[in-house]
Coordinates of C-alpha atoms and ligand atoms in Angstrom, one line a residue:
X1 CA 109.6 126.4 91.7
X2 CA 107.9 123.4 90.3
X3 CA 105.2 124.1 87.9
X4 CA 102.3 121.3 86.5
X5 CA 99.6 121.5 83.9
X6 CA 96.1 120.7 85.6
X7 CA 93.4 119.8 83.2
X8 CA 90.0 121.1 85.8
X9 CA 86.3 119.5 84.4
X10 CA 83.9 122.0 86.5
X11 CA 81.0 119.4 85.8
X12 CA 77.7 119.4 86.4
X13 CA 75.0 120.1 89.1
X14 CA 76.9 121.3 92.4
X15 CA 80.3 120.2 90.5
X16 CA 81.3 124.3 89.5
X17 CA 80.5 125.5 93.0
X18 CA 82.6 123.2 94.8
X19 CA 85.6 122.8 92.2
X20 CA 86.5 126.4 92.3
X21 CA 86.6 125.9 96.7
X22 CA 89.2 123.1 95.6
X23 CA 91.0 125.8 93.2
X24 CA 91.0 128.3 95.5
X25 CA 92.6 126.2 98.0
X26 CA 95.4 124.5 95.2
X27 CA 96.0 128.3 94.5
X28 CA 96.7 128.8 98.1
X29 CA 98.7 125.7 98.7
X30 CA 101.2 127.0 95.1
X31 CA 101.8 130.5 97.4
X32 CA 102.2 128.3 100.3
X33 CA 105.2 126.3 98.5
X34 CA 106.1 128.3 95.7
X35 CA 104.6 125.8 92.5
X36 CA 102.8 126.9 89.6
X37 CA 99.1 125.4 89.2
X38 CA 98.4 126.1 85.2
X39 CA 94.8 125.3 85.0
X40 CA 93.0 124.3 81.7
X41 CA 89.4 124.2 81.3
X42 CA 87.9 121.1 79.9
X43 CA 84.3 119.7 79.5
X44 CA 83.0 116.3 80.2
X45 CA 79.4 115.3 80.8
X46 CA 76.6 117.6 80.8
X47 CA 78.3 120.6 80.3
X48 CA 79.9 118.7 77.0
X49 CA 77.0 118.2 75.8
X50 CA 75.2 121.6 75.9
X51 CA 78.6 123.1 74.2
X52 CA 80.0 120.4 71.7
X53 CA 76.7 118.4 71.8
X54 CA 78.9 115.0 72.9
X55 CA 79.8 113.7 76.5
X56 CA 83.1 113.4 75.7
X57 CA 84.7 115.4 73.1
X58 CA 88.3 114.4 71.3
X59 CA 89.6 117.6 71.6
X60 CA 88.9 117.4 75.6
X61 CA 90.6 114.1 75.8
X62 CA 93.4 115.2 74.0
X63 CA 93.9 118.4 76.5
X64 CA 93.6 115.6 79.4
X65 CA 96.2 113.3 77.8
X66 CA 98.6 116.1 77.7
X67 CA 97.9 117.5 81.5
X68 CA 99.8 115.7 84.4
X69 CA 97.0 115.6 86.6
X70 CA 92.3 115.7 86.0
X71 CA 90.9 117.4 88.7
X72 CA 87.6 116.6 88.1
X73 CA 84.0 117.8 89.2
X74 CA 80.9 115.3 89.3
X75 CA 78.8 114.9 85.9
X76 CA 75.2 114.5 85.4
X77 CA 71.6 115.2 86.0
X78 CA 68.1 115.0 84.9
X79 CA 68.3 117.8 82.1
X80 CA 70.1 115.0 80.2
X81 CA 69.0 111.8 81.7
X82 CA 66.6 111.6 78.6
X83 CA 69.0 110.9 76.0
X84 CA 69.9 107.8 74.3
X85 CA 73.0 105.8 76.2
X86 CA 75.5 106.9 74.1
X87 CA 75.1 110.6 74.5
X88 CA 74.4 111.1 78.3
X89 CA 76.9 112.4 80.8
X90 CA 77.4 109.1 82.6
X91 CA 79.1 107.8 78.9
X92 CA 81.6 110.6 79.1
X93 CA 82.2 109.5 82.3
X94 CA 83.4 105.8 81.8
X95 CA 84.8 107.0 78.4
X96 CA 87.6 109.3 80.0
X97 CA 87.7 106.6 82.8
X98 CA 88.7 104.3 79.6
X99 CA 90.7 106.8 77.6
X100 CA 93.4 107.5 80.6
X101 CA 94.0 103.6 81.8
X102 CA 93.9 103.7 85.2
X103 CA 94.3 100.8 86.6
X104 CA 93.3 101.4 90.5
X105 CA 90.7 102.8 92.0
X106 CA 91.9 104.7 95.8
X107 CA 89.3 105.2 98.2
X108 CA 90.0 106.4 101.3
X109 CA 87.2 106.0 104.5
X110 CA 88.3 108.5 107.2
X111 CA 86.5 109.0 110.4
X112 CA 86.9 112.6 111.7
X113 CA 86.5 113.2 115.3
X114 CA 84.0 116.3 115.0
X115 CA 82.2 114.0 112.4
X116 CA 82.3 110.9 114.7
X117 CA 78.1 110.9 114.9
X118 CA 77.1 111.1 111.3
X119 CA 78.2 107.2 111.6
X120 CA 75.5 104.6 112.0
X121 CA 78.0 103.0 114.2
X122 CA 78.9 103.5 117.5
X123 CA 81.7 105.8 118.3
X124 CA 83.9 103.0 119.9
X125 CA 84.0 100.9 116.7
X126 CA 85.1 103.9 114.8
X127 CA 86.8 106.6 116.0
X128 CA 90.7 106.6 114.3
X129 CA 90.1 104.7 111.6
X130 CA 91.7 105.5 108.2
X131 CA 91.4 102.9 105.6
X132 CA 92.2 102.9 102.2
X133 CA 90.8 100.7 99.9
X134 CA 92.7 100.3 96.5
X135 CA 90.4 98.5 94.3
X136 CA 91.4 96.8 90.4
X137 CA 89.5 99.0 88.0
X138 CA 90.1 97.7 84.4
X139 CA 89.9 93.8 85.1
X140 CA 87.7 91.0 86.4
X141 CA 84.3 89.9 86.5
X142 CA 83.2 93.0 84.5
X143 CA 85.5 93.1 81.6
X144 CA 86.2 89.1 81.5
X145 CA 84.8 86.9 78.4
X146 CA 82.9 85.4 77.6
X147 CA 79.9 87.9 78.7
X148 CA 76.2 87.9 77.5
X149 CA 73.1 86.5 77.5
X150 CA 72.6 83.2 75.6
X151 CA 70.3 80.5 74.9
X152 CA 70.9 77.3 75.3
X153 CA 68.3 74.6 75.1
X154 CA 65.7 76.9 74.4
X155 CA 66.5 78.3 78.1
X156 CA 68.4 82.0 78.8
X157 CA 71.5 81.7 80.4
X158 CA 73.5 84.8 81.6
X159 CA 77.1 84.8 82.0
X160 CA 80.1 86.9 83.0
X161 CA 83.6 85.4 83.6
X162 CA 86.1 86.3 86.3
X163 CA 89.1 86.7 84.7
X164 CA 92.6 88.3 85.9
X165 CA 96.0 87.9 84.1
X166 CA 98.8 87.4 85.8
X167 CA 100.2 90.9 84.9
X168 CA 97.3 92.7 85.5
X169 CA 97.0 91.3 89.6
X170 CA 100.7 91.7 89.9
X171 CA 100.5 95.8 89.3
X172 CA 98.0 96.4 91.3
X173 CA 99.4 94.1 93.9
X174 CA 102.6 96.3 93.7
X175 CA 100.7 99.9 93.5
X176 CA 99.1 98.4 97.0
X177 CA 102.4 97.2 98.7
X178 CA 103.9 100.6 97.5
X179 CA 100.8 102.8 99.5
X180 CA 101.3 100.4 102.5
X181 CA 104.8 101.6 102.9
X182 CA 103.8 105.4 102.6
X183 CA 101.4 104.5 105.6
X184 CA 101.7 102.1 108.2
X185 CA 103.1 99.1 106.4
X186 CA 100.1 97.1 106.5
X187 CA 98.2 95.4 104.0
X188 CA 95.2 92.8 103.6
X189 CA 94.2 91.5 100.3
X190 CA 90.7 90.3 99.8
X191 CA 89.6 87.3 97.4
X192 CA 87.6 84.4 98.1
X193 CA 90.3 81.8 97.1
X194 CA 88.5 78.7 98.9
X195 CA 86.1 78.8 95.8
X196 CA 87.6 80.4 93.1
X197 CA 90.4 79.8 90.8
X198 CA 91.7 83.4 89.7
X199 CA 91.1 84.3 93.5
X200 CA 93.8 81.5 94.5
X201 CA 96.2 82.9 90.9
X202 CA 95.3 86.2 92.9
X203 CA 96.8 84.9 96.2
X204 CA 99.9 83.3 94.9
X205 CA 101.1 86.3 93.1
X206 CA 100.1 89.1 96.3
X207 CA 102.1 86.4 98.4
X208 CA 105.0 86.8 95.5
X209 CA 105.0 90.3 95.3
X210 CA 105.0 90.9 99.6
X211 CA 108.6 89.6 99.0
X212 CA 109.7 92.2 97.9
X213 CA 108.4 94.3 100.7
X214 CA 109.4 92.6 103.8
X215 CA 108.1 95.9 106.3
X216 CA 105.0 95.5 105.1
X217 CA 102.8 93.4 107.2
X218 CA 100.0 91.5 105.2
X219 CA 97.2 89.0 105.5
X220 CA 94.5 87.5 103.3
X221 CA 90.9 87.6 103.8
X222 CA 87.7 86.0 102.5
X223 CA 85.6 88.9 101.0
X224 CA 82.7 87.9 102.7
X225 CA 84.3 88.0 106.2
X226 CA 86.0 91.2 105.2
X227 CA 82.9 92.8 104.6
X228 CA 82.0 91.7 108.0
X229 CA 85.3 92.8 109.7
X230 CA 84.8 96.3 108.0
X231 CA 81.3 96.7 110.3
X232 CA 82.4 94.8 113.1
X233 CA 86.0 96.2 113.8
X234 CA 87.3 98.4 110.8
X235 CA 90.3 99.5 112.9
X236 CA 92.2 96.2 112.3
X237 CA 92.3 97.9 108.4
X238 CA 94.9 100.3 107.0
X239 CA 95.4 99.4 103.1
X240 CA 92.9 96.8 101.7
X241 CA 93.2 95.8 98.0
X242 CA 90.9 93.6 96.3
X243 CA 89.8 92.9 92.5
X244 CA 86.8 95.0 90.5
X245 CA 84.1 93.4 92.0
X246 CA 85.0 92.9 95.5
X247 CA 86.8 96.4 95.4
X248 CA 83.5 98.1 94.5
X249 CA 81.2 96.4 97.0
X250 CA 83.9 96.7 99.9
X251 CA 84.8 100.4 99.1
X252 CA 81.1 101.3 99.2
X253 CA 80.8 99.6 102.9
X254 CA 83.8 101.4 104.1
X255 CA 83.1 104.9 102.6
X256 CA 79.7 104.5 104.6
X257 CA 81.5 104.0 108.1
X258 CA 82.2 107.7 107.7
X259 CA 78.1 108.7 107.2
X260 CA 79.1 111.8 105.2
X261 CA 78.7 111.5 101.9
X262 CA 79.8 115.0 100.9
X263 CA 83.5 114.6 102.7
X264 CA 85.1 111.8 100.5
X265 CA 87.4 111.7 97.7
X266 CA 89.1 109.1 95.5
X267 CA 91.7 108.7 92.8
X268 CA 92.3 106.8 89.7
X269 CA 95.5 106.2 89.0
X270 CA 97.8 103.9 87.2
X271 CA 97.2 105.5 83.7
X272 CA 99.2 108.1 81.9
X273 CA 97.5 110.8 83.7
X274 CA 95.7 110.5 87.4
X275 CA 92.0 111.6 87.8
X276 CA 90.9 113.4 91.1
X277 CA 87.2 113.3 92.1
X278 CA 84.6 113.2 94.8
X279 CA 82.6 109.7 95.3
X280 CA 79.5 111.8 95.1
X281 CA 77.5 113.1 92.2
X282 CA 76.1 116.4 90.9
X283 CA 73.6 116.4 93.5
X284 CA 71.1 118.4 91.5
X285 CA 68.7 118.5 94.3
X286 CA 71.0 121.1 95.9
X287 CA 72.5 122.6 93.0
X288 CA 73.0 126.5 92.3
X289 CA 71.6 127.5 96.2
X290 CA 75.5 127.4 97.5
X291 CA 75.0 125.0 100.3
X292 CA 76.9 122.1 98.5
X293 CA 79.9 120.5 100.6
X294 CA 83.2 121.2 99.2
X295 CA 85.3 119.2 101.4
X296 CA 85.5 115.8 99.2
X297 CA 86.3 118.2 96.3
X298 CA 88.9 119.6 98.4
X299 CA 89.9 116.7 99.8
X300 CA 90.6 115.2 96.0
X301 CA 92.9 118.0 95.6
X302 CA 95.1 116.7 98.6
X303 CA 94.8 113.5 97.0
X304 CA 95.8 115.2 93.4
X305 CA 99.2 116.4 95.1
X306 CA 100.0 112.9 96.7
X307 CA 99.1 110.2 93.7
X308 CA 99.0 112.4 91.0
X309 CA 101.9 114.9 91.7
X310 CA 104.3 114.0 94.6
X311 CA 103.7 116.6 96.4
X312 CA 103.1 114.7 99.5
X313 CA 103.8 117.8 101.9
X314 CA 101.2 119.7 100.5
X315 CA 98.3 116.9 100.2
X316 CA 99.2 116.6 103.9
X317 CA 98.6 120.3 104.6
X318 CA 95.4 120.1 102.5
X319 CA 94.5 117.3 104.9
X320 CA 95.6 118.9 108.1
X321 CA 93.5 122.8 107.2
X322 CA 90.3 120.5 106.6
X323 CA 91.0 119.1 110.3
X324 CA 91.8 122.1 111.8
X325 CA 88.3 124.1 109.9
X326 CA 86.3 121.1 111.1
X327 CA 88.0 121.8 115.0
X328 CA 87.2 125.1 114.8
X329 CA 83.4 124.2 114.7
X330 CA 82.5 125.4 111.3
X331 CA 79.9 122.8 109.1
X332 CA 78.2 122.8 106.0
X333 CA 74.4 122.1 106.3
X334 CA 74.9 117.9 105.5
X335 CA 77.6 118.1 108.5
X336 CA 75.7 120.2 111.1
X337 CA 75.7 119.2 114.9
X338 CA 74.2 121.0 117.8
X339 CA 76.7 123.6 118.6
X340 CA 78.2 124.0 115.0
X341 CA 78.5 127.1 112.9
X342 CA 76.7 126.5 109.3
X343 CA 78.9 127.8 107.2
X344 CA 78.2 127.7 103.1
X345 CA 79.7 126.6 99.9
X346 CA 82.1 130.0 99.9
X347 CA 82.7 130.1 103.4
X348 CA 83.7 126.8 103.8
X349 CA 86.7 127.2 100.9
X350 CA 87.7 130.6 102.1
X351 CA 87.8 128.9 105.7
X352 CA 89.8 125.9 104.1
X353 CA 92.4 128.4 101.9
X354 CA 93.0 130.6 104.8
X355 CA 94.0 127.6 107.2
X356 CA 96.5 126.2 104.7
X357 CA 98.5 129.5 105.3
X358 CA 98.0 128.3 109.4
X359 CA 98.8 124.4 109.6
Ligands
NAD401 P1 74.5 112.3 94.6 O1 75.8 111.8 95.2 O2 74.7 113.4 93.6 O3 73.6 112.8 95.7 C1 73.1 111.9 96.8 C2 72.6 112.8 98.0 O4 73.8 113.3 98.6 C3 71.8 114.0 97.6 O5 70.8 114.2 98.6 C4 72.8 115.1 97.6 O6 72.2 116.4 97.8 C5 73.8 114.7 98.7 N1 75.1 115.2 98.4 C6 76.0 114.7 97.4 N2 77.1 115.4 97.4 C7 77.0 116.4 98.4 C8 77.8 117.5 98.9 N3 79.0 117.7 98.3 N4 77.3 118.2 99.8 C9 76.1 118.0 100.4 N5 75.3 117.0 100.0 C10 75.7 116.2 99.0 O7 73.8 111.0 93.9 P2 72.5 111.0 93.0 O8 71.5 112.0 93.5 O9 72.1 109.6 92.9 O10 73.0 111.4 91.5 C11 72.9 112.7 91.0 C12 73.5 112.7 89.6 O11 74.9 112.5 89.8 C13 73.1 111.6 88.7 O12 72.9 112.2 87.4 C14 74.2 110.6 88.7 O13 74.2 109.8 87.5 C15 75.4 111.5 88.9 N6 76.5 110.8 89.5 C16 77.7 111.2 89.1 C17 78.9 110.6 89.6 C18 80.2 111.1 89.1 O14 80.3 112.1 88.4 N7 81.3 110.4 89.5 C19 78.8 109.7 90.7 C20 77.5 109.4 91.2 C21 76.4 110.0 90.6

């Protein structure tokens, strides 16, 4: 028997509804294969704030620091979206973002079958595909100096600076390579070397690092034509990793292909401890009436397992119950087709937990 420490941040808005569906199906998957899930409460955001009056307390941290994986709910709302910067949710947010180190943001776009027509694309462009996109978190254009806004000559002038070290591009390159081989051994990194300097630093060292990884098949790609490729014929993706800005922008596109918001998860990683979250928010506007999607919660629990816990058997059967509930017909309201079964929040989790026990 294995057992792990899980640090769990309910959240705000929809967050507690859908985080316990994503407990009950962990708790399933630890009877499935015989682990021990100890769970830990801790409080981040919104829900900080109305008990220690602070988005992210020290004593929370702490509890995270010492967990081996952050399952973590969405945070934020408008209860809260009057309060100076430094005390809304949003703060807590990058602050725990910041306090664990990760380096690399994972973001996988899936296309599921049963799902294929909540795309705006056509069903030919994107039926099969499974990207991830492994994006540079704590570098680049948004950290670089110098930053600001200065005046020179009596005129305003903004600036940010692109910057990467060599050590920082050669991790994630590496973290990237190592995910290619886990899938299927292909890799395109994106940068826009014919007009930038740390994009060309950025080329040279991905070329360095791929020889270390002869399987893996890679490429490099202008970021403006990848963000036409993604639209035009995603398929030809399996891992894509690119730098902070180019990682955000692209990860966005390719999350869209899917056109379900509420079924997508992602992972931070690279830090001392891994955090596990949907790309979505609190979604307030649905809060509290149990209609709320629980499948990217759930599906960040899979991805908890795999990045954060090596439990790659398990993610995988997270994965495959999700396919097999969607198969079966059953949808929350965001995912409902003509001839579905509306399921809700509850029902959708039950459904979940009691196919792991059937995959
Ligand atoms: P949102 O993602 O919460 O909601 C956008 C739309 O998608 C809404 O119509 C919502 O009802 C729907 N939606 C989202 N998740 C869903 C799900 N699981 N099932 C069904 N429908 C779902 O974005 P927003 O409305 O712009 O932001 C709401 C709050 O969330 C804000 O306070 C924002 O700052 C915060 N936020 C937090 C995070 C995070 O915690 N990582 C990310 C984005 C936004």
């Amino acid at each position: 028997m294995s057992e792990f420490k899980i640090a769990v941040m309910k959240g705000d808005g929809i967050g507690p509804e859908i985080v316990n569906e994503g407990l009950k199906v962990l708790d399933e998957i630890a009877l499935k294969f015989n682990h021990k899930f100890n769970y830990e409460e801790v409080f981040v955001g919104g829900c900080a704030i109305d008990k220690f009056d602070t988005p992210l307390p020290e004593s929370e941290v702490d509890k995270i620091l010492n967990s081996d994986a952050l399952f973590f709910g969405s945070v934020g709302g408008p209860k809260w979206d009057n309060l100076p910067q430094e005390k809304k949710p949003e703060t807590g947010l990058l602050g725990i973002r910041k306090a664990l180190g990760a380096f690399a943001n994972l973001r996988p776009a899936k296309v599921f079958d049963e799902l294929i027509d909540a795309s705006s694309l056509k069903p030919e462009v994107i039926r099969g595909i499974d990207i991830l996109v492994v994006r540079e978190l704590t570098g680049g254009i948004y950290f670089g100096q110098p930053k600001g806004i200065f005046k020179e000559n009596d005129i305003l002038k903004g600036v940010n600076t692109m910057v990467y070290y060599e050590n920082e591009i050669k991790r994630i390159a590496k973290l990237a390579f190592e995910i290619a081989m886990t899938r299927d051994k292909k890799l395109t990194s994106v940068d826009k070397a014919n007009v930038l300097d740390v994009s060309q630093l950025w080329r040279d060292i991905v070329n360095d690092t791929a020889k270390d990884y002869p399987e893996v098949e890679y490429n490099h790609i202008l970021v403006d034509n990848a963000a036409m490729q993604l639209v035009r014929n995603p398929k030809q993706f399996d891992v894509i990793v690119a730098g902070n800005i180019f990682g955000d922008i692209l990860s966005d596109e390719a999350s869209m292909l899917t056109g379900s918001i509420g079924m997508l998860a992602s992972a931070s990683i690279g830090g001392k401890v891994g955090m596990f979250e949907p790309i979505h928010g609190s979604a307030p506007d649905i809060a509290g009436v149990g209609i709320a999607n629980p499948i990217a919660q759930i599906e960040s629990a899979a991805m908890m397992l795999k990045y954060g816990l090596n439990l790659e058997e398990e993610a995988r059967t997270i994965e495959n119950a999700v396919d097999l509930v969607l198969k079966m017909g059953y949808r929350t309201p965001d995912i409902m087709s003509e001839g579905t079964r509306r399921v809700n929040t509850t029902q959708m989790g039950d459904l979940v937990a009691k196919a792991v026990g059937d995959v």
